[in-house]
Short mmCIF file of N, CA, C and O in Angstrom, two decimals:
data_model
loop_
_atom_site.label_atom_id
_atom_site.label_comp_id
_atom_site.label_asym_id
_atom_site.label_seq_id
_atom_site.Cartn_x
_atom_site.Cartn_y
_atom_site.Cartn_z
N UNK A 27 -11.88 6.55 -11.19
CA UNK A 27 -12.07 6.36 -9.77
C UNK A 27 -11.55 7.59 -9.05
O UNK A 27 -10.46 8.06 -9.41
N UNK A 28 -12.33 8.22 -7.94
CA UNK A 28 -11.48 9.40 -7.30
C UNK A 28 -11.69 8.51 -5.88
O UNK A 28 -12.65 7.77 -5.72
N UNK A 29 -10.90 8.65 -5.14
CA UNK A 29 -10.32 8.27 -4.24
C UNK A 29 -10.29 9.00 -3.15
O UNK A 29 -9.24 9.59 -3.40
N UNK A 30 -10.67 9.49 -1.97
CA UNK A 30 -11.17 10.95 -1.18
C UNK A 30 -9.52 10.59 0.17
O UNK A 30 -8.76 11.49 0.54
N UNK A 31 -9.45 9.74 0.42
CA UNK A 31 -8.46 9.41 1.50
C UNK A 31 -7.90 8.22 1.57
O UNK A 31 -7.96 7.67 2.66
N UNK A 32 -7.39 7.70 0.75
CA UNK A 32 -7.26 5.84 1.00
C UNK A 32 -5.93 5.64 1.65
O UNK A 32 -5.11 6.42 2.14
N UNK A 33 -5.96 4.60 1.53
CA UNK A 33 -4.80 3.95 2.23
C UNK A 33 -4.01 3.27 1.52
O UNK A 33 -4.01 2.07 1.79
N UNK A 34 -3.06 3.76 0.34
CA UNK A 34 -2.50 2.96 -0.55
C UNK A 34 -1.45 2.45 -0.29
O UNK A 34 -1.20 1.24 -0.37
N UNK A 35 -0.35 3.74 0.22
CA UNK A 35 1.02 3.21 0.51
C UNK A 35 1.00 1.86 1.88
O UNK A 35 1.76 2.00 2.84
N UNK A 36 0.43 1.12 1.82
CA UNK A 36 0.17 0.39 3.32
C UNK A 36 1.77 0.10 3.61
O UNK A 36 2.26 0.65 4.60
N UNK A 37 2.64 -0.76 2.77
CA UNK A 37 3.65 -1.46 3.02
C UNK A 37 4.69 -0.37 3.52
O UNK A 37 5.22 -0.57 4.61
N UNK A 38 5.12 1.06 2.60
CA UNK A 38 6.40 1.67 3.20
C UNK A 38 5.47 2.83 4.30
O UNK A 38 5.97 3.72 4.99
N UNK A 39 4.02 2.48 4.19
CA UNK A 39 3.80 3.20 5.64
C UNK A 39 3.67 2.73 6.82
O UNK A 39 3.43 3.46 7.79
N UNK A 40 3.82 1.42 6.90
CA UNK A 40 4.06 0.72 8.03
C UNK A 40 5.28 0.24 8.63
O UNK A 40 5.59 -0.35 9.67
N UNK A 41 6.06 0.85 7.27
CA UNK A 41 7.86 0.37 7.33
C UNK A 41 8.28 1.77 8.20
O UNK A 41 9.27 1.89 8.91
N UNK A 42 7.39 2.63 7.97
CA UNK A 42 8.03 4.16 8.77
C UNK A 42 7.41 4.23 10.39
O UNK A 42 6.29 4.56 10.78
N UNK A 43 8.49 3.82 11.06
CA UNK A 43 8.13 4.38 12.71
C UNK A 43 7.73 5.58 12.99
O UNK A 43 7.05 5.67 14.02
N UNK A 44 7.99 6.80 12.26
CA UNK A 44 7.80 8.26 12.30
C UNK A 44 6.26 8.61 11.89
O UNK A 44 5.55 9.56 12.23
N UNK A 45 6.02 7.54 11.05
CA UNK A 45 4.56 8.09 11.27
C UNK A 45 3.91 8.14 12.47
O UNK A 45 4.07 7.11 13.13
N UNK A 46 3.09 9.16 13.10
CA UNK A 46 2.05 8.94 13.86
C UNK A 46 1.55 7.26 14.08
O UNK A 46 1.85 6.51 15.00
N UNK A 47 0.91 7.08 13.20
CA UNK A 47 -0.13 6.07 13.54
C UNK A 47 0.21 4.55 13.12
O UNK A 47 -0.58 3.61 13.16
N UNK A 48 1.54 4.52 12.71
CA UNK A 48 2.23 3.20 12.38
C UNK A 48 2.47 1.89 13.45
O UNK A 48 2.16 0.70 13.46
N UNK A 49 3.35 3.03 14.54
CA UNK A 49 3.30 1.96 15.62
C UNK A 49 2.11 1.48 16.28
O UNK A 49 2.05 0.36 16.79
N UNK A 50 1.16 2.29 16.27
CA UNK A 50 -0.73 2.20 16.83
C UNK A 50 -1.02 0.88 16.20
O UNK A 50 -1.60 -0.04 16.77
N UNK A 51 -0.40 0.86 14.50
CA UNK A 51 -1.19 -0.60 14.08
C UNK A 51 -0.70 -2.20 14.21
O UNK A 51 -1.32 -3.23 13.96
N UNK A 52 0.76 -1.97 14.71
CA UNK A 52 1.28 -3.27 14.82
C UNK A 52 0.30 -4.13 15.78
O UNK A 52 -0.05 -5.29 15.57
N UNK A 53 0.01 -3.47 16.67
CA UNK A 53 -1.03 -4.87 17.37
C UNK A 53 -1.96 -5.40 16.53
O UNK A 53 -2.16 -6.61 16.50
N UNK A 54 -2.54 -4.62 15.83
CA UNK A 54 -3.63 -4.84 14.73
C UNK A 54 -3.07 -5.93 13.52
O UNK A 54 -3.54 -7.06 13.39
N UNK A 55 -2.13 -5.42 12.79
CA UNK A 55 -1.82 -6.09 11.39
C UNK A 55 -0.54 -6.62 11.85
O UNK A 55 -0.12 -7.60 11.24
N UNK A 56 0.12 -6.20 12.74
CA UNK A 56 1.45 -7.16 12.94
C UNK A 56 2.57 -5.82 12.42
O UNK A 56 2.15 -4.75 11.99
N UNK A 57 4.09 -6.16 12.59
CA UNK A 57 5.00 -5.17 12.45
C UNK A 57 5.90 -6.11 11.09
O UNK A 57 6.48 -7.19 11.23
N UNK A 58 5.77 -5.38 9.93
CA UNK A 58 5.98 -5.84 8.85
C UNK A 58 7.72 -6.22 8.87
O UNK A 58 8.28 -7.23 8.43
N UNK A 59 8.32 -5.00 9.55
CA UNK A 59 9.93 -4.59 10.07
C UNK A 59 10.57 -6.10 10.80
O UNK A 59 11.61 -6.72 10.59
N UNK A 60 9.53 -6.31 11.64
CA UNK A 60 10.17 -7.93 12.38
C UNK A 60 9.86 -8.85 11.95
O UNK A 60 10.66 -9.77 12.12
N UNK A 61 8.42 -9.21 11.07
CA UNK A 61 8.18 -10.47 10.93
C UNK A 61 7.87 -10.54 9.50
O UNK A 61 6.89 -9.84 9.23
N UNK A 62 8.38 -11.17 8.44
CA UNK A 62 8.59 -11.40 7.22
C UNK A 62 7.23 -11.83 6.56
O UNK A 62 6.80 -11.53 5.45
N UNK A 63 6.53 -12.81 7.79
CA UNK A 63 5.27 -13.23 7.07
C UNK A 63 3.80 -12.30 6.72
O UNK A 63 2.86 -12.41 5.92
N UNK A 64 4.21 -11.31 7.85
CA UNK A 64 3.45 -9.86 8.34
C UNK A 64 3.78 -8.98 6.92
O UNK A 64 2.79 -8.52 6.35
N UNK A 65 5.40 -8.67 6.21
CA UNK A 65 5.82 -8.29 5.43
C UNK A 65 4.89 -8.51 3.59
O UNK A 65 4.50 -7.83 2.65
N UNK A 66 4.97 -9.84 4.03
CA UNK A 66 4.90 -10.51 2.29
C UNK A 66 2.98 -10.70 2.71
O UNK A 66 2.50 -11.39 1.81
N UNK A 67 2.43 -10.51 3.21
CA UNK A 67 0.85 -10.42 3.33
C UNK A 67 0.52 -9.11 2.91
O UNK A 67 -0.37 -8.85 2.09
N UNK A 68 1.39 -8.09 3.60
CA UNK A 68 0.86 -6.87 3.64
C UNK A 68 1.33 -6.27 2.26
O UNK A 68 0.71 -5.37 1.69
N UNK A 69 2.39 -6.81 1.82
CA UNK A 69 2.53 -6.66 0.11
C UNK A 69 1.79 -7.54 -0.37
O UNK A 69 1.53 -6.89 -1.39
N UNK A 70 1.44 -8.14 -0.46
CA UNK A 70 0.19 -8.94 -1.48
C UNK A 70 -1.06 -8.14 -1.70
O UNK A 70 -1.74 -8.63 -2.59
N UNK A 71 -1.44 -7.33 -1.31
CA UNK A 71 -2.51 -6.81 -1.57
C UNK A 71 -2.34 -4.64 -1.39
O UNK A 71 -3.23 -3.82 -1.58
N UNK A 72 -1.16 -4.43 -1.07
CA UNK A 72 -0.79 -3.07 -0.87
C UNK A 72 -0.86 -2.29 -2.48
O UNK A 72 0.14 -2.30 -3.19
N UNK A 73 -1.77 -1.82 -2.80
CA UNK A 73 -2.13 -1.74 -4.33
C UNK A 73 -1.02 -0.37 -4.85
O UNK A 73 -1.28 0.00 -6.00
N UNK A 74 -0.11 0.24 -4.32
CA UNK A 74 1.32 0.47 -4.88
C UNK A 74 2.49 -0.49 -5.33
O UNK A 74 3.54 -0.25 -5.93
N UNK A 75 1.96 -1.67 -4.85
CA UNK A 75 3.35 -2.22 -5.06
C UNK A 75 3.06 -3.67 -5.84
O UNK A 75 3.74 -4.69 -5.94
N UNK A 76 1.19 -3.14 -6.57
CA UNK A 76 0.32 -4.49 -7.38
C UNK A 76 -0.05 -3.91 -8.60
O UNK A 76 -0.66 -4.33 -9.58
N UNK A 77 0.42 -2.95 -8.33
CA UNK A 77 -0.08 -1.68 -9.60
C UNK A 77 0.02 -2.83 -11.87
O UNK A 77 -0.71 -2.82 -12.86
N UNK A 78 1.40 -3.57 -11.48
CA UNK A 78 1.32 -4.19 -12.84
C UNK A 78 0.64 -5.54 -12.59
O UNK A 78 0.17 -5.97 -13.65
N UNK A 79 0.40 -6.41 -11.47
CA UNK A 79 -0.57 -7.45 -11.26
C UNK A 79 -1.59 -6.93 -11.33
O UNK A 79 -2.08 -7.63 -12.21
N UNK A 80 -2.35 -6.21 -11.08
CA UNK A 80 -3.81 -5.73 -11.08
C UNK A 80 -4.26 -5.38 -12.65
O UNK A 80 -5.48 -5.39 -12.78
N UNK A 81 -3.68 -5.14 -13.59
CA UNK A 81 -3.47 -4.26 -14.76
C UNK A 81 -2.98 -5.56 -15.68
O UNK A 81 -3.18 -5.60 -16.89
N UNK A 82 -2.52 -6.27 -15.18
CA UNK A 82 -1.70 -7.36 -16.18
C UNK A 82 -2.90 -8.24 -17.13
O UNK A 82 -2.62 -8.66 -18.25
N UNK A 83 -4.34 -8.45 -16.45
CA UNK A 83 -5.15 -8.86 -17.00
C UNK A 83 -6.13 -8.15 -17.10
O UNK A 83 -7.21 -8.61 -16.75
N UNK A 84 -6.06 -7.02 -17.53
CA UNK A 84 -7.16 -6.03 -18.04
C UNK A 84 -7.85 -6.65 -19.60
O UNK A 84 -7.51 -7.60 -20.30
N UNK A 85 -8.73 -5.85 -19.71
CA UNK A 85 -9.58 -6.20 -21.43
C UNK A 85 -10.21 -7.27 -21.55
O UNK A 85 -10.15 -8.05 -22.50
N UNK A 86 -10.82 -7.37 -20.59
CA UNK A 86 -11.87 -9.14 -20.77
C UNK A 86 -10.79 -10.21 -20.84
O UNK A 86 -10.69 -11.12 -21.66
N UNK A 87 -10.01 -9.93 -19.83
CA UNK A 87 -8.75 -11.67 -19.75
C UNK A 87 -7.97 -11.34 -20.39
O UNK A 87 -6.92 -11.90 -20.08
N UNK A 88 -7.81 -10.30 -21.64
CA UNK A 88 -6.30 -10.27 -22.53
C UNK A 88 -4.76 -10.17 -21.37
O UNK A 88 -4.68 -9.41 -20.41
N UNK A 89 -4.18 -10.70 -21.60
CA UNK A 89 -2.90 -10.41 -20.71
C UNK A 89 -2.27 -9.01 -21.53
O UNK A 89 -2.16 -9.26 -22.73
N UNK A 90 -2.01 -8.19 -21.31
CA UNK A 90 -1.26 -7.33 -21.45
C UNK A 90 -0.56 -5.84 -20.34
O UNK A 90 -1.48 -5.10 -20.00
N UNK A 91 0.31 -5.56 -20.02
CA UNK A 91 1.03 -5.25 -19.86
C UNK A 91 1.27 -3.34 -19.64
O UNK A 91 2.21 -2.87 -19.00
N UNK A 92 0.37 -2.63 -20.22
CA UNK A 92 0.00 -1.71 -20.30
C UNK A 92 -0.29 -1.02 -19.35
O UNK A 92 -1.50 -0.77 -19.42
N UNK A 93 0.24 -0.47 -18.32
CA UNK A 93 -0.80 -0.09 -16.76
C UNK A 93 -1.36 2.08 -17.40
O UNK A 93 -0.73 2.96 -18.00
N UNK A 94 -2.55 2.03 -16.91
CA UNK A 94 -3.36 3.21 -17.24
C UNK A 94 -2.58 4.05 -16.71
O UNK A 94 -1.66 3.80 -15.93
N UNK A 95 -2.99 5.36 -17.20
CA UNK A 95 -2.23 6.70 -16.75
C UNK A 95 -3.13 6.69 -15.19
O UNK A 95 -4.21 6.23 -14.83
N UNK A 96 -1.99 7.50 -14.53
CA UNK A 96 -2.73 7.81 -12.99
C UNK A 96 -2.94 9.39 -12.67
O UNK A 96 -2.36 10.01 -13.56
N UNK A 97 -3.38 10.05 -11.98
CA UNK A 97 -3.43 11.27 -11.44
C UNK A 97 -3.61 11.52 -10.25
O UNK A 97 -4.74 11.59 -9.76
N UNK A 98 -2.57 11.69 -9.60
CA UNK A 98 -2.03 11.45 -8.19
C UNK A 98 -1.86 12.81 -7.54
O UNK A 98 -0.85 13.43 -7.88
N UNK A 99 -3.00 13.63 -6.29
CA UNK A 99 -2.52 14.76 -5.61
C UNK A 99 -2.56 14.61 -4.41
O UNK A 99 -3.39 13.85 -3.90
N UNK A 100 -1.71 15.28 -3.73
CA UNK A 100 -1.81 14.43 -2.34
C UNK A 100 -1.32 16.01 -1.22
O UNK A 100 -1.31 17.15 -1.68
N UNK A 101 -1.00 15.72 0.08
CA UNK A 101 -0.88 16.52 0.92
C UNK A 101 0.60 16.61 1.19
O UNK A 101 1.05 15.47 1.28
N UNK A 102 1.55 17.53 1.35
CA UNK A 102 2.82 17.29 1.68
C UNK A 102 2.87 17.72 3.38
O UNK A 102 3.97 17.61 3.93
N UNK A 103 1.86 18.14 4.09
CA UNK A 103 2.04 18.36 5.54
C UNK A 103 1.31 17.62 6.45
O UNK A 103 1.63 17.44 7.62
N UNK A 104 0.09 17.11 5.77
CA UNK A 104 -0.59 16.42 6.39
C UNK A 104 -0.16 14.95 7.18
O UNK A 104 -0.40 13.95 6.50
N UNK A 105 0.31 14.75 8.22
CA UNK A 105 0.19 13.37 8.44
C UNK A 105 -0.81 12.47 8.56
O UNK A 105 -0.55 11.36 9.02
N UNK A 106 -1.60 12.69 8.33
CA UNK A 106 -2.91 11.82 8.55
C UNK A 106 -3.14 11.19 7.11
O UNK A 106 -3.79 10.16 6.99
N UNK A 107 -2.61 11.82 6.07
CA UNK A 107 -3.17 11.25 5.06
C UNK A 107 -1.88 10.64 4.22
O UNK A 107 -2.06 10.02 3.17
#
């Protein structure tokens, strides 16, 4: 899978006020920081922090445990991404 811009970190990027565009989304998704239920939604599906649930039933249903190698490059100035 290549991935061009996604949105993975959702949970500790919505935990950061310093981002740009964090406080923009609390009206939208809610502020994870005040409300716990906003918190545990937005981790349920934040695919950094599902990385061994997503992977746990790989191989046609086998349960195992194994999560794939990743290859991760990213921007260190960019805030947008």
């Amino acid at each position: 899978v290549v991935l061009k811009v996604p949105f993975l970190d959702v949970l500790d990027s919505m935990m950061n006020n310093d981002l740009p565009l964090t406080t923009a989304e609390f009206e939208e998704w809610g502020n994870p920081q005040e409300n716990r239920k906003v918190y545990e939604y937005i981790r349920s599906y934040d695919p950094t922090k599902n990385i061994d649930k997503m992977f746990s039933l790989s191989k046609a249903g086998q349960n195992t445990s194994s999560t794939p190698a990743f290859l991760v490059s990213c921007s260190l100035s960019d805030m947008r991404v």
